[in-house]
GROMACS .gro file of C-alpha atoms in nm:
model
  232
    1MET     CA    1   0.000   0.000   0.000
    2LYS     CA    2   0.280   0.239   0.095
    3ARG     CA    3   0.457   0.166  -0.233
    4THR     CA    4   0.139   0.238  -0.425
    5VAL     CA    5   0.087   0.571  -0.246
    6SER     CA    6   0.452   0.668  -0.299
    7ALA     CA    7   0.426   0.586  -0.668
    8LEU     CA    8   0.110   0.794  -0.703
    9VAL     CA    9   0.273   1.090  -0.525
   10LEU     CA   10   0.575   1.069  -0.755
   11ILE     CA   11   0.358   1.055  -1.068
   12PHE     CA   12   0.154   1.352  -0.946
   13ALA     CA   13   0.468   1.552  -0.869
   14LEU     CA   14   0.609   1.484  -1.214
   15ALA     CA   15   0.285   1.597  -1.373
   16LEU     CA   16   0.294   1.938  -1.204
   17PRO     CA   17   0.434   2.233  -1.403
   18VAL     CA   18   0.788   2.320  -1.306
   19PRO     CA   19   0.841   2.693  -1.240
   20ALA     CA   20   1.216   2.671  -1.295
   21SER     CA   21   1.386   2.868  -1.569
   22SER     CA   22   1.367   2.727  -1.921
   23SER     CA   23   1.703   2.587  -2.031
   24LYS     CA   24   1.659   2.748  -2.374
   25GLU     CA   25   1.618   3.094  -2.224
   26CYS     CA   26   1.900   3.033  -1.975
   27ASP     CA   27   2.126   2.935  -2.266
   28ARG     CA   28   2.035   3.259  -2.441
   29VAL     CA   29   2.133   3.463  -2.136
   30GLU     CA   30   2.456   3.268  -2.092
   31ASN     CA   31   2.545   3.312  -2.461
   32ALA     CA   32   2.485   3.685  -2.429
   33GLY     CA   33   2.731   3.688  -2.141
   34LYS     CA   34   2.994   3.500  -2.341
   35VAL     CA   35   2.954   3.732  -2.639
   36THR     CA   36   2.984   4.038  -2.415
   37GLN     CA   37   3.294   3.899  -2.247
   38GLU     CA   38   3.460   3.818  -2.579
   39ILE     CA   39   3.378   4.157  -2.730
   40MET     CA   40   3.512   4.344  -2.429
   41ASP     CA   41   3.843   4.159  -2.476
   42ILE     CA   42   3.883   4.281  -2.835
   43PRO     CA   43   4.166   4.541  -2.854
   44ASP     CA   44   3.961   4.786  -3.062
   45ASP     CA   45   3.623   4.738  -2.904
   46ILE     CA   46   3.360   4.984  -2.783
   47PRO     CA   47   3.529   5.305  -2.666
   48GLN     CA   48   3.533   5.336  -2.287
   49GLY     CA   49   3.388   5.685  -2.300
   50VAL     CA   50   3.092   5.561  -2.503
   51MET     CA   51   3.032   5.256  -2.286
   52ASP     CA   52   3.033   5.467  -1.970
   53LYS     CA   53   2.752   5.684  -2.108
   54ALA     CA   54   2.521   5.394  -2.195
   55ASP     CA   55   2.207   5.346  -1.985
   56CYS     CA   56   2.133   4.996  -2.118
   57VAL     CA   57   2.295   4.728  -2.331
   58VAL     CA   58   2.122   4.485  -2.568
   59VAL     CA   59   2.319   4.174  -2.667
   60LEU     CA   60   2.191   3.955  -2.952
   61PRO     CA   61   2.409   3.645  -3.000
   62SER     CA   62   2.415   3.477  -3.340
   63VAL     CA   63   2.154   3.678  -3.525
   64VAL     CA   64   2.085   3.485  -3.845
   65LYS     CA   65   2.059   3.680  -4.166
   66ALA     CA   66   1.935   3.519  -4.487
   67ALA     CA   67   2.021   3.736  -4.787
   68PHE     CA   68   1.857   3.592  -5.096
   69VAL     CA   69   1.646   3.851  -5.276
   70VAL     CA   70   1.558   4.070  -4.980
   71GLY     CA   71   1.769   4.070  -4.666
   72ALA     CA   72   1.579   3.940  -4.365
   73SER     CA   73   1.704   3.899  -4.011
   74TYR     CA   74   1.586   3.736  -3.693
   75GLY     CA   75   1.752   3.740  -3.354
   76ARG     CA   76   1.686   3.681  -2.988
   77GLY     CA   77   1.887   3.817  -2.700
   78VAL     CA   78   1.878   4.011  -2.376
   79MET     CA   79   1.874   4.367  -2.251
   80THR     CA   80   2.013   4.484  -1.919
   81CYS     CA   81   2.008   4.836  -1.777
   82ARG     CA   82   2.176   5.021  -1.496
   83SER     CA   83   1.935   5.023  -1.204
   84GLY     CA   84   1.754   5.326  -1.064
   85SER     CA   85   1.524   5.580  -1.225
   86ASP     CA   86   1.830   5.778  -1.338
   87PHE     CA   87   2.029   5.470  -1.450
   88ARG     CA   88   2.303   5.541  -1.197
   89GLY     CA   89   2.292   5.210  -1.010
   90PRO     CA   90   2.452   4.871  -1.082
   91TRP     CA   91   2.356   4.662  -1.385
   92GLY     CA   92   2.026   4.482  -1.322
   93ALA     CA   93   1.836   4.167  -1.413
   94PRO     CA   94   1.809   4.107  -1.789
   95THR     CA   95   1.490   4.112  -1.992
   96MET     CA   96   1.458   3.902  -2.305
   97MET     CA   97   1.449   4.086  -2.638
   98ALA     CA   98   1.375   4.015  -3.004
   99LEU     CA   99   1.521   4.181  -3.315
  100GLU     CA  100   1.343   4.154  -3.649
  101GLY     CA  101   1.362   4.341  -3.974
  102GLY     CA  102   1.484   4.381  -4.326
  103SER     CA  103   1.832   4.446  -4.455
  104PHE     CA  104   2.081   4.561  -4.194
  105GLY     CA  105   2.266   4.762  -4.455
  106LEU     CA  106   2.528   4.492  -4.495
  107GLN     CA  107   2.460   4.165  -4.677
  108LEU     CA  108   2.612   3.886  -4.470
  109GLY     CA  109   2.464   3.588  -4.654
  110GLY     CA  110   2.337   3.318  -4.421
  111GLN     CA  111   2.603   3.401  -4.166
  112ALA     CA  112   2.530   3.427  -3.795
  113THR     CA  113   2.635   3.762  -3.650
  114ASP     CA  114   2.652   3.893  -3.295
  115PHE     CA  115   2.502   4.237  -3.230
  116VAL     CA  116   2.548   4.474  -2.939
  117LEU     CA  117   2.331   4.783  -2.900
  118LEU     CA  118   2.400   5.063  -2.655
  119LEU     CA  119   2.100   5.265  -2.541
  120MET     CA  120   2.224   5.617  -2.480
  121SER     CA  121   1.908   5.781  -2.349
  122ALA     CA  122   1.627   5.720  -2.102
  123LYS     CA  123   1.381   5.772  -2.387
  124SER     CA  124   1.520   5.485  -2.592
  125ALA     CA  125   1.511   5.252  -2.292
  126SER     CA  126   1.154   5.342  -2.198
  127SER     CA  127   1.030   5.316  -2.557
  128ILE     CA  128   1.179   4.972  -2.612
  129LEU     CA  129   1.059   4.836  -2.278
  130GLU     CA  130   0.701   4.943  -2.345
  131SER     CA  131   0.652   4.828  -2.703
  132LYS     CA  132   0.808   4.743  -3.038
  133VAL     CA  133   1.018   5.024  -3.184
  134LYS     CA  134   1.160   5.076  -3.530
  135LEU     CA  135   1.524   5.174  -3.518
  136GLY     CA  136   1.595   5.493  -3.706
  137ALA     CA  137   1.228   5.597  -3.698
  138ASP     CA  138   1.086   5.565  -3.346
  139VAL     CA  139   1.431   5.613  -3.195
  140SER     CA  140   1.742   5.745  -3.366
  141ALA     CA  141   2.010   5.484  -3.432
  142ALA     CA  142   2.359   5.491  -3.579
  143ALA     CA  143   2.667   5.273  -3.620
  144GLY     CA  144   2.876   5.306  -3.308
  145PRO     CA  145   3.236   5.428  -3.309
  146VAL     CA  146   3.509   5.173  -3.228
  147GLY     CA  147   3.859   5.194  -3.085
  148ARG     CA  148   3.970   5.247  -2.728
  149ASN     CA  149   4.107   5.591  -2.803
  150VAL     CA  150   3.804   5.723  -2.991
  151SER     CA  151   3.639   6.014  -2.815
  152ALA     CA  152   3.280   5.970  -2.702
  153GLU     CA  153   3.219   6.336  -2.775
  154THR     CA  154   3.145   6.281  -3.143
  155ASP     CA  155   2.846   6.405  -3.335
  156VAL     CA  156   2.706   6.055  -3.379
  157SER     CA  157   2.734   5.976  -3.008
  158LEU     CA  158   2.575   6.303  -2.907
  159ARG     CA  159   2.278   6.268  -3.144
  160ALA     CA  160   2.196   5.897  -3.164
  161GLU     CA  161   1.979   5.736  -2.899
  162ILE     CA  162   2.108   5.390  -2.991
  163LEU     CA  163   2.458   5.294  -3.109
  164SER     CA  164   2.491   4.954  -3.274
  165TYR     CA  165   2.782   4.716  -3.328
  166SER     CA  166   2.834   4.380  -3.496
  167ARG     CA  167   3.084   4.096  -3.482
  168ALA     CA  168   3.125   3.849  -3.767
  169ARG     CA  169   3.417   3.636  -3.882
  170GLY     CA  170   3.622   3.778  -3.597
  171LEU     CA  171   3.568   4.137  -3.710
  172PHE     CA  172   3.407   4.391  -3.478
  173ALA     CA  173   3.263   4.716  -3.614
  174GLY     CA  174   2.982   4.966  -3.591
  175ILE     CA  175   2.686   4.884  -3.814
  176SER     CA  176   2.355   5.050  -3.896
  177LEU     CA  177   2.040   4.866  -3.790
  178ALA     CA  178   1.805   5.133  -3.921
  179GLY     CA  179   1.478   4.983  -4.037
  180SER     CA  180   1.490   4.688  -3.800
  181THR     CA  181   1.252   4.650  -3.507
  182LEU     CA  182   1.339   4.572  -3.147
  183ARG     CA  183   1.082   4.454  -2.894
  184PRO     CA  184   1.051   4.284  -2.554
  185ASP     CA  185   1.013   3.907  -2.569
  186ASN     CA  186   0.774   3.864  -2.277
  187ASP     CA  187   0.695   3.501  -2.361
  188ALA     CA  188   1.064   3.426  -2.307
  189ASN     CA  189   1.061   3.633  -1.986
  190LYS     CA  190   0.784   3.409  -1.852
  191LYS     CA  191   0.989   3.100  -1.930
  192LEU     CA  192   1.309   3.245  -1.784
  193TYR     CA  193   1.158   3.371  -1.459
  194GLY     CA  194   0.880   3.116  -1.419
  195LYS     CA  195   0.599   3.371  -1.408
  196GLU     CA  196   0.432   3.649  -1.603
  197VAL     CA  197   0.655   3.955  -1.579
  198SER     CA  198   0.691   4.246  -1.818
  199ALA     CA  199   1.016   4.388  -1.946
  200LYS     CA  200   0.934   4.721  -1.785
  201ASP     CA  201   0.875   4.563  -1.443
  202ILE     CA  202   1.201   4.370  -1.468
  203VAL     CA  203   1.408   4.681  -1.538
  204PHE     CA  204   1.226   4.959  -1.354
  205GLY     CA  205   1.027   4.765  -1.096
  206LYS     CA  206   1.298   4.518  -0.991
  207ALA     CA  207   1.024   4.254  -1.005
  208VAL     CA  208   1.267   3.962  -1.020
  209PRO     CA  209   1.629   3.897  -0.917
  210ALA     CA  210   1.888   3.828  -1.185
  211PRO     CA  211   1.909   3.456  -1.274
  212LYS     CA  212   2.230   3.261  -1.228
  213SER     CA  213   2.265   3.244  -1.605
  214ALA     CA  214   2.325   3.623  -1.610
  215ARG     CA  215   2.630   3.605  -1.386
  216VAL     CA  216   2.892   3.641  -1.662
  217LEU     CA  217   2.692   3.911  -1.843
  218LEU     CA  218   2.652   4.130  -1.534
  219ALA     CA  219   3.005   4.069  -1.406
  220THR     CA  220   3.154   4.163  -1.744
  221LEU     CA  221   2.954   4.485  -1.772
  222THR     CA  222   3.030   4.578  -1.411
  223LYS     CA  223   3.400   4.531  -1.473
  224LYS     CA  224   3.394   4.719  -1.803
  225SER     CA  225   3.172   5.008  -1.693
  226PRO     CA  226   3.082   5.021  -1.322
  227LYS     CA  227   2.966   5.382  -1.332
  228ASN     CA  228   2.741   5.587  -1.560
  229THR     CA  229   2.924   5.909  -1.652
  230SER     CA  230   2.647   6.053  -1.868
  231LYS     CA  231   2.533   6.403  -1.774
  232ASN     CA  232   2.175   6.331  -1.890
   0.00000   0.00000   0.00000
């Protein structure tokens, strides 16, 4: 009898939904951390002065672009912001993001490319967290400058709300993503955190703690840019 009851309890337990993080989403966060770590180790990477003025960072590992007749791209990644209403605190829990759109201005065939986007204004962060935005239309976007000695006080850095970068075949450079759309992936957030939670609540409401899978991502960003030096 006891064995029968134990077996029934085990079967019932296995049938219950598991609130733990989805391995697929955890892998996405971990890959974003690896990409960030590798990019920050590139000699001519994102200028320190530019990085220190960013409010948020979006990392999209292995965005796949199929360039046949019309360029089309599809990517999934994460976005993390400095905490606090003024983005002056430490880097916070990531929210899942999705990038979709037409040609990125550079035909890369079927090659997988890593993208990093720096959000340089509170407006760009708020817009993206609330709904889908079109880069270059809803928010201004430009290819980011590269090189450790490049000054952040350039026209492009002062005007653009989002600076974008790409890495493919070992090459790292600024690239225009104008015409593409960026949006929160709240279905993936639910799988990652085990409950319904919006991108806005993750970033501004501190609704959930950062998952273990974000350890490398947050540690790398903290090491690279522990303080926001923007005057905005």
